[in-house]
Short mmCIF file of C-alpha atoms in Angstrom, two decimals:
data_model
loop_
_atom_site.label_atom_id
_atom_site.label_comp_id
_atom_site.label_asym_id
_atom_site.label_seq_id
_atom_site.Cartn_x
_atom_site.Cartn_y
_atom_site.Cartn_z
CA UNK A 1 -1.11 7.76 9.07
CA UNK A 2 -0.98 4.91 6.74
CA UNK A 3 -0.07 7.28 4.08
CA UNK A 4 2.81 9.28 5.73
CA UNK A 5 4.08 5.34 6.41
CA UNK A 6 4.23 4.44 2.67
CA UNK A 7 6.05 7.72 2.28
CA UNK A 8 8.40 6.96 4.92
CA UNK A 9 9.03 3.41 3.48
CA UNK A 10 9.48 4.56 0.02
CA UNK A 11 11.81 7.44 1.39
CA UNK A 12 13.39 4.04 3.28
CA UNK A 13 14.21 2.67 -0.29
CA UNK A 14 15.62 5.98 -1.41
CA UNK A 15 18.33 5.78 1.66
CA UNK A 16 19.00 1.96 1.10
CA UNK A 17 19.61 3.38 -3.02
CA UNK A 18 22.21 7.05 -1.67
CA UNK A 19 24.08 4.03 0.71
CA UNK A 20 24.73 1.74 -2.66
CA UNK A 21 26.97 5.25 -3.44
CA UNK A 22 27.92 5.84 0.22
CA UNK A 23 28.95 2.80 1.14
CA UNK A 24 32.04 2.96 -0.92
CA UNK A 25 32.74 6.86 -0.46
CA UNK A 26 32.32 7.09 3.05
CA UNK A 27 34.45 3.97 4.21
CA UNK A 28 37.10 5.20 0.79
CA UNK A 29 40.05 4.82 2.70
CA UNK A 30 39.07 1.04 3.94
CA UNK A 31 37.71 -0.23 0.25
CA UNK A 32 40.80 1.86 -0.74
CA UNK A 33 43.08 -0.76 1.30
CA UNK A 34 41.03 -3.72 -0.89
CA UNK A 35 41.37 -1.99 -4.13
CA UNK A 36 44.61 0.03 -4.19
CA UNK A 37 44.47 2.61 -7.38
CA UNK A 38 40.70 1.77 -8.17
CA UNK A 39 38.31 2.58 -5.34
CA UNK A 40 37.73 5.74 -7.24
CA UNK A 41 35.98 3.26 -10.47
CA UNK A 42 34.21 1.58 -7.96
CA UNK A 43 32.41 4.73 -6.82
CA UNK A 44 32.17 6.33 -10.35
CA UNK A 45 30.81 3.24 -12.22
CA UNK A 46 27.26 3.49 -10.84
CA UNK A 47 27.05 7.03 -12.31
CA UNK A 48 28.26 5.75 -15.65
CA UNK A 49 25.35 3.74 -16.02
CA UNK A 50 22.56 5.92 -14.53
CA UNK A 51 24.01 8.48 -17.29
CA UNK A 52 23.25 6.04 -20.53
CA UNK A 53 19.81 4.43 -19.07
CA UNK A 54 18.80 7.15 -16.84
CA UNK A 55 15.68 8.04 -19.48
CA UNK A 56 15.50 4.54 -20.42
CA UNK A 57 14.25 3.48 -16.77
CA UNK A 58 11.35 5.73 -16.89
CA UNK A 59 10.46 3.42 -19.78
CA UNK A 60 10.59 0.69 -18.12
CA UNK A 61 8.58 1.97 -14.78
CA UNK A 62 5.74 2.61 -17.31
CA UNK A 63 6.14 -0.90 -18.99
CA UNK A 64 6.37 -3.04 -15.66
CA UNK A 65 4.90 -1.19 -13.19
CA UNK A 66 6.65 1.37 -10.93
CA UNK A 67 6.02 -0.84 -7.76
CA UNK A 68 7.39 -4.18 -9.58
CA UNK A 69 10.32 -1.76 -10.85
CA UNK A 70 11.10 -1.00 -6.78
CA UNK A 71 10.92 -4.51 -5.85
CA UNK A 72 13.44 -5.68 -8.40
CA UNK A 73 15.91 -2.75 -7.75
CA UNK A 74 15.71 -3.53 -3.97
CA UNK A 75 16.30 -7.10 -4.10
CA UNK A 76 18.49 -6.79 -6.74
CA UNK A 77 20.39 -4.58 -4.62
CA UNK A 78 20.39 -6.45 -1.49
CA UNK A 79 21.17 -9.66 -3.78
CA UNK A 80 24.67 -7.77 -5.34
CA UNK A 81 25.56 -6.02 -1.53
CA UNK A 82 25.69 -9.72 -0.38
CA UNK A 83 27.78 -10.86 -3.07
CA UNK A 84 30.53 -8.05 -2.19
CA UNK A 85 30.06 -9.23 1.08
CA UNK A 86 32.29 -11.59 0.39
CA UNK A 87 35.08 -8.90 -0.88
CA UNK A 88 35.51 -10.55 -4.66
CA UNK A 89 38.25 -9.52 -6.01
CA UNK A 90 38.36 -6.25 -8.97
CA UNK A 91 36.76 -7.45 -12.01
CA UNK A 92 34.11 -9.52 -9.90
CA UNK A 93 33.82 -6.56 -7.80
CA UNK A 94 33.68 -4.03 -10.58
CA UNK A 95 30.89 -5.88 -12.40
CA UNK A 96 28.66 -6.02 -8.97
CA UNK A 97 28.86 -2.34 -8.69
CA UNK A 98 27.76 -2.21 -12.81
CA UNK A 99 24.66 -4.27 -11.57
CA UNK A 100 24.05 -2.16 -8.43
CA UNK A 101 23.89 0.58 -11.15
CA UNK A 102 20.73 -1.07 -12.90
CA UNK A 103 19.21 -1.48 -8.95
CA UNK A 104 20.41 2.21 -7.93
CA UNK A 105 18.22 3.50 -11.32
CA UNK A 106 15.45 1.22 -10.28
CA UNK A 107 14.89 2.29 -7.07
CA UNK A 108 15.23 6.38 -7.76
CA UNK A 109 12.87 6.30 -10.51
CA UNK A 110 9.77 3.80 -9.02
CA UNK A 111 10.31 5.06 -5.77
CA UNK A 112 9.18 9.05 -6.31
CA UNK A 113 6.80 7.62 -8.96
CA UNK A 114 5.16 6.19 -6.25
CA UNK A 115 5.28 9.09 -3.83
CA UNK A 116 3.85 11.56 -6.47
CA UNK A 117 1.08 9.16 -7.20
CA UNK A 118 0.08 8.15 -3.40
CA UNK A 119 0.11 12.10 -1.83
CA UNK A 120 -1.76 15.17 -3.30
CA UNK A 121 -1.18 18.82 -3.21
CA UNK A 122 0.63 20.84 -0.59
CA UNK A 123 1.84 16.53 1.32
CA UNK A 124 2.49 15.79 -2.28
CA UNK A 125 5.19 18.86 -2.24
CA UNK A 126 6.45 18.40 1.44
CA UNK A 127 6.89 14.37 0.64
CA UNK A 128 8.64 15.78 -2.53
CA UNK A 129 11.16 17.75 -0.51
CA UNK A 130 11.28 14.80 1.69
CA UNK A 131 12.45 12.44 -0.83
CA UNK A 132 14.76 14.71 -2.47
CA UNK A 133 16.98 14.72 0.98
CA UNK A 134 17.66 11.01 0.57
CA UNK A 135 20.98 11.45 -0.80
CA UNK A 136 22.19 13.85 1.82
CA UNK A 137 20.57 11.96 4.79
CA UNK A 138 22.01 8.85 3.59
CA UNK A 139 25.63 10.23 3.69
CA UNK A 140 24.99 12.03 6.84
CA UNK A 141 24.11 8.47 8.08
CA UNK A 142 26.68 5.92 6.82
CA UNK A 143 29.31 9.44 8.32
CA UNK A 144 27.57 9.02 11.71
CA UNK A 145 26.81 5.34 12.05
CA UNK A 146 28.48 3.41 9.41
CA UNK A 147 32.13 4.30 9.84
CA UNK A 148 31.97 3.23 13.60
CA UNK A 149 30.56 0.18 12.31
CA UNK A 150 32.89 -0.54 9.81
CA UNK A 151 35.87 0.14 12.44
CA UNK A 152 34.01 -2.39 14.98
CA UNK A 153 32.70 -5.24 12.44
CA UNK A 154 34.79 -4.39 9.48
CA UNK A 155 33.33 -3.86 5.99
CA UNK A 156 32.29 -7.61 5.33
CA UNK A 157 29.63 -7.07 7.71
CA UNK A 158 28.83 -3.15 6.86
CA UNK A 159 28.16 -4.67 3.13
CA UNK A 160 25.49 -7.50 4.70
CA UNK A 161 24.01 -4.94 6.88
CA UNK A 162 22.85 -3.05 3.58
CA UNK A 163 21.67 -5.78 1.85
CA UNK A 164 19.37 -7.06 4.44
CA UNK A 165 18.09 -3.28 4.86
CA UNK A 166 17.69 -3.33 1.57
CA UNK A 167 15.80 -7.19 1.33
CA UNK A 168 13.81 -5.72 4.33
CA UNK A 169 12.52 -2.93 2.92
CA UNK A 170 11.07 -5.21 -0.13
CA UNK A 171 9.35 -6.74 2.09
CA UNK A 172 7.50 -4.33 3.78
CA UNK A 173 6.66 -2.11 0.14
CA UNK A 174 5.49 -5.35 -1.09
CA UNK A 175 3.39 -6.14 1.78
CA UNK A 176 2.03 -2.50 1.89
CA UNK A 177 0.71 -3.73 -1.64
CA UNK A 178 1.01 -0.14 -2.89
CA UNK A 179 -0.50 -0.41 -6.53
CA UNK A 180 -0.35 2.90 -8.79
CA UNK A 181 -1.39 2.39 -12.41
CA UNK A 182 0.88 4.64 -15.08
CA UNK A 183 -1.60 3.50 -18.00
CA UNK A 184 -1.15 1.88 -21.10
CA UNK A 185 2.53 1.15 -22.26
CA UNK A 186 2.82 3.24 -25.48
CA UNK A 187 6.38 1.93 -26.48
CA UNK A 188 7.05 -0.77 -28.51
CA UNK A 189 9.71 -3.03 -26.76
CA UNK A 190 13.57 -1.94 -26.14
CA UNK A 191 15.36 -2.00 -29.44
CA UNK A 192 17.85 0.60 -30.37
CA UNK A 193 15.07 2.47 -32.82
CA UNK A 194 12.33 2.54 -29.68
CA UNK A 195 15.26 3.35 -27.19
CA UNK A 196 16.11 7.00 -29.51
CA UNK A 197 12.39 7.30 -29.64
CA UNK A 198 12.07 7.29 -25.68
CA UNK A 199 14.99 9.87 -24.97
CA UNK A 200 13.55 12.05 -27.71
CA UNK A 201 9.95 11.74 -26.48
CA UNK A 202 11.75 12.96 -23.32
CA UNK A 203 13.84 15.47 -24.20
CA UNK A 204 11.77 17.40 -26.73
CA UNK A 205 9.32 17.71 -24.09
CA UNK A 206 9.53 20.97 -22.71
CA UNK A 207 7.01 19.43 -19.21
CA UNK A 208 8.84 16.27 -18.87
CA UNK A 209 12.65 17.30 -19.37
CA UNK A 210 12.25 20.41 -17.53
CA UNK A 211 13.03 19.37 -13.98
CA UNK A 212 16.10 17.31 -15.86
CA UNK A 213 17.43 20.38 -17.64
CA UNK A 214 18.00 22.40 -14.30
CA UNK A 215 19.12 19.89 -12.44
CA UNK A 216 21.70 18.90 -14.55
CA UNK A 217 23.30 22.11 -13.96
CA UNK A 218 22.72 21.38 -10.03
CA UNK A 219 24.96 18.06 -10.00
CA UNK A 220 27.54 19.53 -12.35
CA UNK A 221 28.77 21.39 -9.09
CA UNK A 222 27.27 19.96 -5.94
CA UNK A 223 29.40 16.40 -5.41
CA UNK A 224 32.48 18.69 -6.87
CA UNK A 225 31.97 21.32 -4.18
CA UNK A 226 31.01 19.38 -1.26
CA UNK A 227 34.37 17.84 -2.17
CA UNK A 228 36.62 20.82 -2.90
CA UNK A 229 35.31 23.60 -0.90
CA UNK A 230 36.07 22.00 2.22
CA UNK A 231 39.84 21.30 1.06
CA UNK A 232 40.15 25.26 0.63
CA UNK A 233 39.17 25.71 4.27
CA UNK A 234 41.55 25.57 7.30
CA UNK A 235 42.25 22.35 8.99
CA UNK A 236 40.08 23.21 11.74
CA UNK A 237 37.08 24.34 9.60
CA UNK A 238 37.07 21.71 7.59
CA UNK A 239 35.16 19.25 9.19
CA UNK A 240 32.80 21.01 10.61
CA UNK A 241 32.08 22.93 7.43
CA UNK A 242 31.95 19.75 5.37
CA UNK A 243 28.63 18.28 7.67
CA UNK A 244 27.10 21.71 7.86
CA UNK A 245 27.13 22.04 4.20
CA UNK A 246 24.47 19.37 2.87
CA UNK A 247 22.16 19.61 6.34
CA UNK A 248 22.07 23.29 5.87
CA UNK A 249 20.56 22.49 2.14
CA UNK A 250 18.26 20.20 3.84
CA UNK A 251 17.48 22.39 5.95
CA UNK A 252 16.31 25.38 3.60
CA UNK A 253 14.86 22.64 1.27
CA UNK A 254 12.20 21.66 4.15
CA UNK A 255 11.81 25.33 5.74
CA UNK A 256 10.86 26.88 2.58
CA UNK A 257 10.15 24.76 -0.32
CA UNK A 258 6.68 23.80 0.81
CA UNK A 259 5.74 27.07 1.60
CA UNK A 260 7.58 28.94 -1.58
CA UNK A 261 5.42 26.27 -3.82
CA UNK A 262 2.02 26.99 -2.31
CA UNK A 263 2.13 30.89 -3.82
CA UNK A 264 4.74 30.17 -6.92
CA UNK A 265 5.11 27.65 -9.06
CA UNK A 266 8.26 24.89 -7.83
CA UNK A 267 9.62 25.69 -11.48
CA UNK A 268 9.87 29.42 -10.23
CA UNK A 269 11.47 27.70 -6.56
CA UNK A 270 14.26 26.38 -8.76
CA UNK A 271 15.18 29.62 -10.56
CA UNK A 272 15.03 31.43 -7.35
CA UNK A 273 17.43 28.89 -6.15
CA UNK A 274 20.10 29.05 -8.44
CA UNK A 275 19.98 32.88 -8.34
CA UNK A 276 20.60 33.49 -4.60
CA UNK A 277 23.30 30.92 -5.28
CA UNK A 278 24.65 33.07 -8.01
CA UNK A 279 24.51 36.43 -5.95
CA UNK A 280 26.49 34.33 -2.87
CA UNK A 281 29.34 33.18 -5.28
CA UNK A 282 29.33 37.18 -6.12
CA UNK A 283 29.60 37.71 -2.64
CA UNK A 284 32.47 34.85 -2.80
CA UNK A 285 34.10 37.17 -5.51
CA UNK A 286 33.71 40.23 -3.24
CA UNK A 287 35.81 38.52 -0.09
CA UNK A 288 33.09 36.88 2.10
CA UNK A 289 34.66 34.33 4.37
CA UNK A 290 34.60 30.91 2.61
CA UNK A 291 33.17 29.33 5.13
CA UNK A 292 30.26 31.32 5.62
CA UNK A 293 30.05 30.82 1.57
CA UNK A 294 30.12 26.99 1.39
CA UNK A 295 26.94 27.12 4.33
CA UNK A 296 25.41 29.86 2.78
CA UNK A 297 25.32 28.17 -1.30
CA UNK A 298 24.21 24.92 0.10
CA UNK A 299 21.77 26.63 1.92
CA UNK A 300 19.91 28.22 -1.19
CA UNK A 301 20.92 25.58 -3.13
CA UNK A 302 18.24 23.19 -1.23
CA UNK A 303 15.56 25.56 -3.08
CA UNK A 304 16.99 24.09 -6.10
CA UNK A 305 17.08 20.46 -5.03
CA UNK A 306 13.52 20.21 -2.68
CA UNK A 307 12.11 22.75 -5.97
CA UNK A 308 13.24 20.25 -8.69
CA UNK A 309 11.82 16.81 -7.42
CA UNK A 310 8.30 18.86 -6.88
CA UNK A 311 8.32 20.03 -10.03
CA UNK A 312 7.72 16.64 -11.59
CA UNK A 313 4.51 15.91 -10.57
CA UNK A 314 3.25 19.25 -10.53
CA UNK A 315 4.28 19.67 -14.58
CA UNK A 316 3.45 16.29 -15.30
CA UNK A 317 -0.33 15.33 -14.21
CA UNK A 318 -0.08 11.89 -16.25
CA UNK A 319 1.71 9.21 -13.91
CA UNK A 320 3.65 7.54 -16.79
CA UNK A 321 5.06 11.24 -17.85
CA UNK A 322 6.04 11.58 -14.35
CA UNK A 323 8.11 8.29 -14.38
CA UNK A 324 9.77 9.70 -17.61
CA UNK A 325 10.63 12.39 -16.17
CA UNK A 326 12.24 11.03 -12.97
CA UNK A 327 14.13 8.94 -15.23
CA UNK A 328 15.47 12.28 -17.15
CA UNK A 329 16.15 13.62 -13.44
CA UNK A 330 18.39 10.41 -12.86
CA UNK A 331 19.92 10.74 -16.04
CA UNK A 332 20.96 14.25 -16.03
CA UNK A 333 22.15 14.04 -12.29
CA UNK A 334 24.33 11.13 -12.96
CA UNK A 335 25.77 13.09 -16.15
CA UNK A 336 26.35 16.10 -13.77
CA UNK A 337 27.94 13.80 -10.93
CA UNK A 338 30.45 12.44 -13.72
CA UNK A 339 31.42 15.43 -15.30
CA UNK A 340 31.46 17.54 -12.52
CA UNK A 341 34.53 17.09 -10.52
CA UNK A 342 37.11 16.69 -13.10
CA UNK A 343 35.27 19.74 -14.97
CA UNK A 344 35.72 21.64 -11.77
CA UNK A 345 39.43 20.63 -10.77
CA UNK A 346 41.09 21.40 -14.53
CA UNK A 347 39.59 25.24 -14.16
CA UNK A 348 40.41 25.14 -10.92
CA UNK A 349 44.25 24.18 -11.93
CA UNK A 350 44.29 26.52 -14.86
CA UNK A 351 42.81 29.48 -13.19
CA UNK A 352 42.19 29.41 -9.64
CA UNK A 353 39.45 29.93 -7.34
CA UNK A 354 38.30 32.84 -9.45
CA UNK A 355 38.39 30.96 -12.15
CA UNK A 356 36.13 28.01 -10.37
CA UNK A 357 33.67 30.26 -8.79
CA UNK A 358 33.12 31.94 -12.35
CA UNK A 359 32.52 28.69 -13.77
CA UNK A 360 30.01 27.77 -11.41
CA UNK A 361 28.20 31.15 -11.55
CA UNK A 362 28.09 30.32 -15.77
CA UNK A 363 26.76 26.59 -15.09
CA UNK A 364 23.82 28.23 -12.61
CA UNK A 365 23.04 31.20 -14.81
CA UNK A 366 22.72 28.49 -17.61
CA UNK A 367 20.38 26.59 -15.42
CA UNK A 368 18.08 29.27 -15.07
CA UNK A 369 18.22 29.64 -19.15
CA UNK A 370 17.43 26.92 -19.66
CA UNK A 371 14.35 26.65 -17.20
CA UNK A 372 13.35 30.25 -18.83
CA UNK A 373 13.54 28.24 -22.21
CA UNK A 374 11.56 25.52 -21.45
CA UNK A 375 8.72 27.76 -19.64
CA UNK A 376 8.31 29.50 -23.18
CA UNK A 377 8.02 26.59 -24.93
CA UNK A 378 5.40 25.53 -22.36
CA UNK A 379 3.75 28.72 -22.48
CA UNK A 380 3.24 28.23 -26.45
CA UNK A 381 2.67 24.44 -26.50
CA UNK A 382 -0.49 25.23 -23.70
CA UNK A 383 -1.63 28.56 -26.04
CA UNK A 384 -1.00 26.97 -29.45
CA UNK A 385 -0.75 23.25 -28.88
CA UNK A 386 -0.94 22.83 -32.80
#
């Protein structure tokens, strides 16, 4: 029991670190009021920075400690949600949501550390797919419960709310006294020659940039999609489609994930994943109702997310290579989350929905290429690791 509580807590963090995004995209039209012309910046800038030290935080969990790492980026976090409390105006405001970015990276790299490290085989892969439903949950939350607040106590109040959810939850993790030890620090401090000699530690790994390379792929399309397909869908559809889409990748993520990884290898989960998404954009191709579609890709497409965040741990036995790779995972996704929608909307304006839905089917059959690559490269490193 004490164990499935740390989980929960750490899983806690992971909400408090989706709401530093959700807090300005769920309430957009209300910051939008605030900050005519830039709310969009203010929701894109914490991506910008999870992009260029994504890897780097990895690093860092292995240098300080992953549970010192989740401490900082929580009360860091509560700290900066406080401050925009206050509604600053633009450039103070933009520069708080630059610092959230550090705390946002913080959090979503120590926190699954820290879950891999506490929980062991098949709990270590259901508190995987746990985790990776944070983000989903957390918008599903701030939709259901945080716009009614923000319409009662307006967003001053919203903002506080998060950071003392977020102070809160540092204080519990640190009271829980949850110590994991990554070993030594290998690097040799944070200068611009050690920084290229993390990401290429990373990245020529073919076990720690694995779960990195797919998922990369994953967030090219999924922010995009959950905001596009909707917009393609009637009026009446559109809402109701739009909430179904993320719980029914939830959904699929929990129901099958776990069981998938206890006969193949959550690698194998992934690329099964983006291939029933590929046959249902076929199916997309062939006339299937849309709506039906959007369910049915975010359905299979939980394989892909609840199969991604296992495969860290289970590829990585060695809890600093873990942390690495969780901060490849963060980098990757926030690339994918940046590059995603406007990728999406200029092939969408140049060649349609055909055009789109081919696209996507290219960026998952690339995925599973480049999980196909790295399993080779595995395959010989573990045969001939000369």
């Amino acid at each position: 029991m004490v164990q499935i509580f740390k989980v929960l807590l750490l899983w806690m963090a992971g909400l408090g670190a989706a709401t530093q995004f959700a807090k300005i995209a769920v309430p957009f039209s209300d910051v939008a009021v605030l900050y005519p012309d830039h709310t969009g910046w203010l929701l894109s800038i914490i991506s910008l920075v999870g992009a260029v030290l994504g890897a780097l935080s990895g690093a860092i969990a292995g240098r300080v400690g992953p549970t010192r790492l989740l401490i900082f980026g929580l009360v860091l976090g509560g700290a900066i949600s406080a401050f925009q409390a206050s509604l600053p105006g633009f450039a103070a405001m933009m520069a708080s949501r630059v610092v959230e970015g550090v705390s946002h990276l913080a959090i979503v790299v120590a926190a699954p550390t820290l879950i891999a490290q506490i929980t062991t085989g098949r709990a270590r892969n259901v508190a995987m797919v746990l985790w990776s439903a944070f983000f989903g949950v957390a918008f599903a939350l701030n939709a259901w419960i945080g716009l009614p607040f923000v319409s009662q106590f307006g967003l001053p109040v919203y903002f506080m709310t998060h950071a003392v959810l977020m102070l809160l939850a540092a204080v519990l993790i640190l009271a829980c006294r949850i110590k994991v030890d990554l070993g030594p620090y290998e690097g040799s401090g944070f200068g611009v020659t050690a920084i290229a000699r993390v990401h290429l530690n990373i990245y020529r790994s073919p076990f720690i940039s694995a779960p990195a390379a797919g998922w990369f792929f994953y967030t090219l399309t999924f922010v995009s999609l959950l905001a596009i397909l909707p917009s393609r869908l009637p009026e009446g559809q559109a809402a109701i489609v739009a909430g179904l889409m993320p719980l029914a990748g939830i959904a699929f993520s929990f129901a099958l994930v776990p069981a998938l990884s206890s006969v193949i290898s959550c690698v194998a989960v992934t690329m099964l994943g983006f291939s029933l998404a590929i046959a249902v954009l076929v199916a997309s191709l062939m006339g299937a109702p849309l709506a039906v579609i959007c369910v049915a890709l975010f359905a299979v497409l939980g394989l892909v997310q609840g199969g991604s965040f296992a495969a860290v741990p289970e590829l990585n036995s060695v809890a600093a290579d873990q942390a690495a790779s969780y901060g490849a995972l963060a980098q990757m996704g926030n690339a994918g989350n940046l590059l995603g929608t406007p990728i999406l909307l200029a092939v969408l304006g140049v060649g349609g929905e055909s055009a789109m839905v081919r696209a996507i089917i290219l960026s998952y059959g690339l995925a599973i290429t480049a999980h196909g690559f790295m399993a080779r490269r595995r395959a010989i490193s573990l045969t001939d690791p000369v």
